Amino acid sequence: MSERVRVILRRGKSKPFWLGHPWVFSGAIDRVEGVVPETGAPCVVEDERQNVLGTGFYNPMGKIAVRLLQHRRTTDLPFDPQPFDRLVEQRVREAAVRRQALGLPHGRTDSYRVVNAEGDHLSGLVVDKLGDAAVVHLNSRAMYEARAVVADAVRRVLGPERIIMAVGDEASRLEAIPTGVHYVWPEERKEDGAVQVLENGVRYRVDVFGGQKTGFYFDQRDNRRRFAELCEGRRLLDLYSYVGGFSLNALVAGAEHATVVDSSGPAIAAASANAQLNGVPAERLSAHAEDAMVWLKEANARGLAWDRIVCDPPKLARGRGHIDEAIKKYARLNTLAMSVLAPGGLLLTCTCSQHVSEEAFLRMLTDAGHRLRRTVHVHAVWGQAPDHPFSVVAPEGRYLTAVLISTSEG
Ligand code: SAH
């Protein structure tokens, strides 16, 4: 450990790290000792009295200065710092065992999130299993620098036929690492991004290079299934549909018809192709590649209405500073969605902005209802699927809120 860089915290700043918090911001740091290249370095973190708090990776260019990976938690115990590669493999293995405990995979679901960053004590690392492929998102400088080690761990623990590793735009900006696909194994399948996903008994063909995030949004798995149970014999409007997850669950469960709306042309084309893949006749799905708000305004002007609506927009609050602006956008969107909800209908309205709390989101729904002179009845508040755990010390990881409502006049 002697050659590791030392990051020494300011007085009074160490409590969260004894509790296991993974992120040290630069404001908490008193000084850094040792030679740090621009690309960062493994480090040991100490409090002002030089008690070791844990080990991690120091990224001098990152918005988060240190991501702790191993926590000491108490000075009563000796601290045994583990080599990074051993730690990563052990944590990936533990994460996979947790999924088994949750019943994943099973006969109707072969694809899911295997590693969910802080929620699996692996800050900066996300691993999704999509059919026979493992799709790895390197969301920190530490994981980016260690991508060969990460690939080995994933290969040994999950035994996938393919590994795709990528850095998304947001991670690239926050961590000062290059965006794009960084590692594909095996080399001879470099061009091949097509995978087949089975979730809740529904099949999807997903392109891991052309898709979004890691190709599929598994966080809504249980909400898709629960909402589908409420859609039998009904007409569904699926706003921000991506490749049609909510609609296909509903159609397979007996919904009469689904209308999917998403601004992404490829996502809409995939939704139609996936309907066919699941034996859903073409006349039961209408697909529109358009901006959802523009489309909704027009539907409202034409007096259209649906019995069941899902509204699942992308993250509207990019940071803490954007919460008010985001709430206003959610209010405009939800007012429009409620205005095309048939009397007696159900709306599942979602937010995946971690900065928008459940409380703020519910208050926004009250305001949206008020604009239409309607009372809003909340039937359920659902969250992200259990393969997306969050850590109690880093509740930022609880980002998805899905609220099932109905409305009444007056
Ligand atoms: N409901 C989806 C996930 C939605 S993710 C599922 O179950 O898988 C958010 C989606 O919003 C993305 O597919 C993105 O293409 C789409 N999107 C982003 N901006 C949009 C806009 N202005 N209008 C319509 N769709 C938009």
Coordinates of C-alpha atoms in Angstrom, one line a residue, residues 5-7 24-27 29 31-43 56-67 140-142 145 173-177:
V5 CA -1.3 8.0 -3.5
R6 CA -2.6 9.4 -0.1
V7 CA -5.8 11.5 -0.1
V24 CA -15.3 11.9 -2.1
F25 CA -15.7 15.4 -3.7
S26 CA -12.8 17.7 -3.9
G27 CA -14.2 20.1 -1.2
I29 CA -10.0 16.9 0.5
R31 CA -4.3 17.5 0.5
V32 CA -3.1 14.8 -1.8
E33 CA 0.4 13.2 -1.3
G34 CA 2.2 11.3 -4.0
V35 CA 2.6 11.6 -7.7
V36 CA -0.7 11.6 -9.6
P37 CA -0.8 11.3 -13.4
E38 CA -3.6 13.1 -15.2
T39 CA -5.2 9.7 -15.7
G40 CA -5.5 9.2 -11.9
A41 CA -4.1 6.6 -9.6
P42 CA -5.2 4.1 -6.9
C43 CA -5.2 5.8 -3.5
G56 CA -10.1 3.7 -4.0
F57 CA -9.1 5.6 -7.1
Y58 CA -8.2 9.2 -7.3
N59 CA -9.2 11.0 -10.5
P60 CA -7.8 14.6 -10.5
M61 CA -9.9 15.5 -13.6
G62 CA -13.2 14.0 -12.3
K63 CA -16.2 15.7 -10.8
I64 CA -16.0 13.0 -8.2
A65 CA -12.4 13.1 -6.9
V66 CA -12.2 9.7 -5.3
R67 CA -14.4 6.6 -5.7
S140 CA -15.6 6.0 -13.9
R141 CA -12.0 6.7 -14.7
A142 CA -11.0 3.8 -12.4
E145 CA -8.4 2.3 -16.7
R173 CA -18.1 14.4 -19.4
L174 CA -18.0 13.9 -15.6
E175 CA -14.9 11.6 -15.5
A176 CA -12.9 13.1 -18.4
I177 CA -12.7 9.8 -20.2

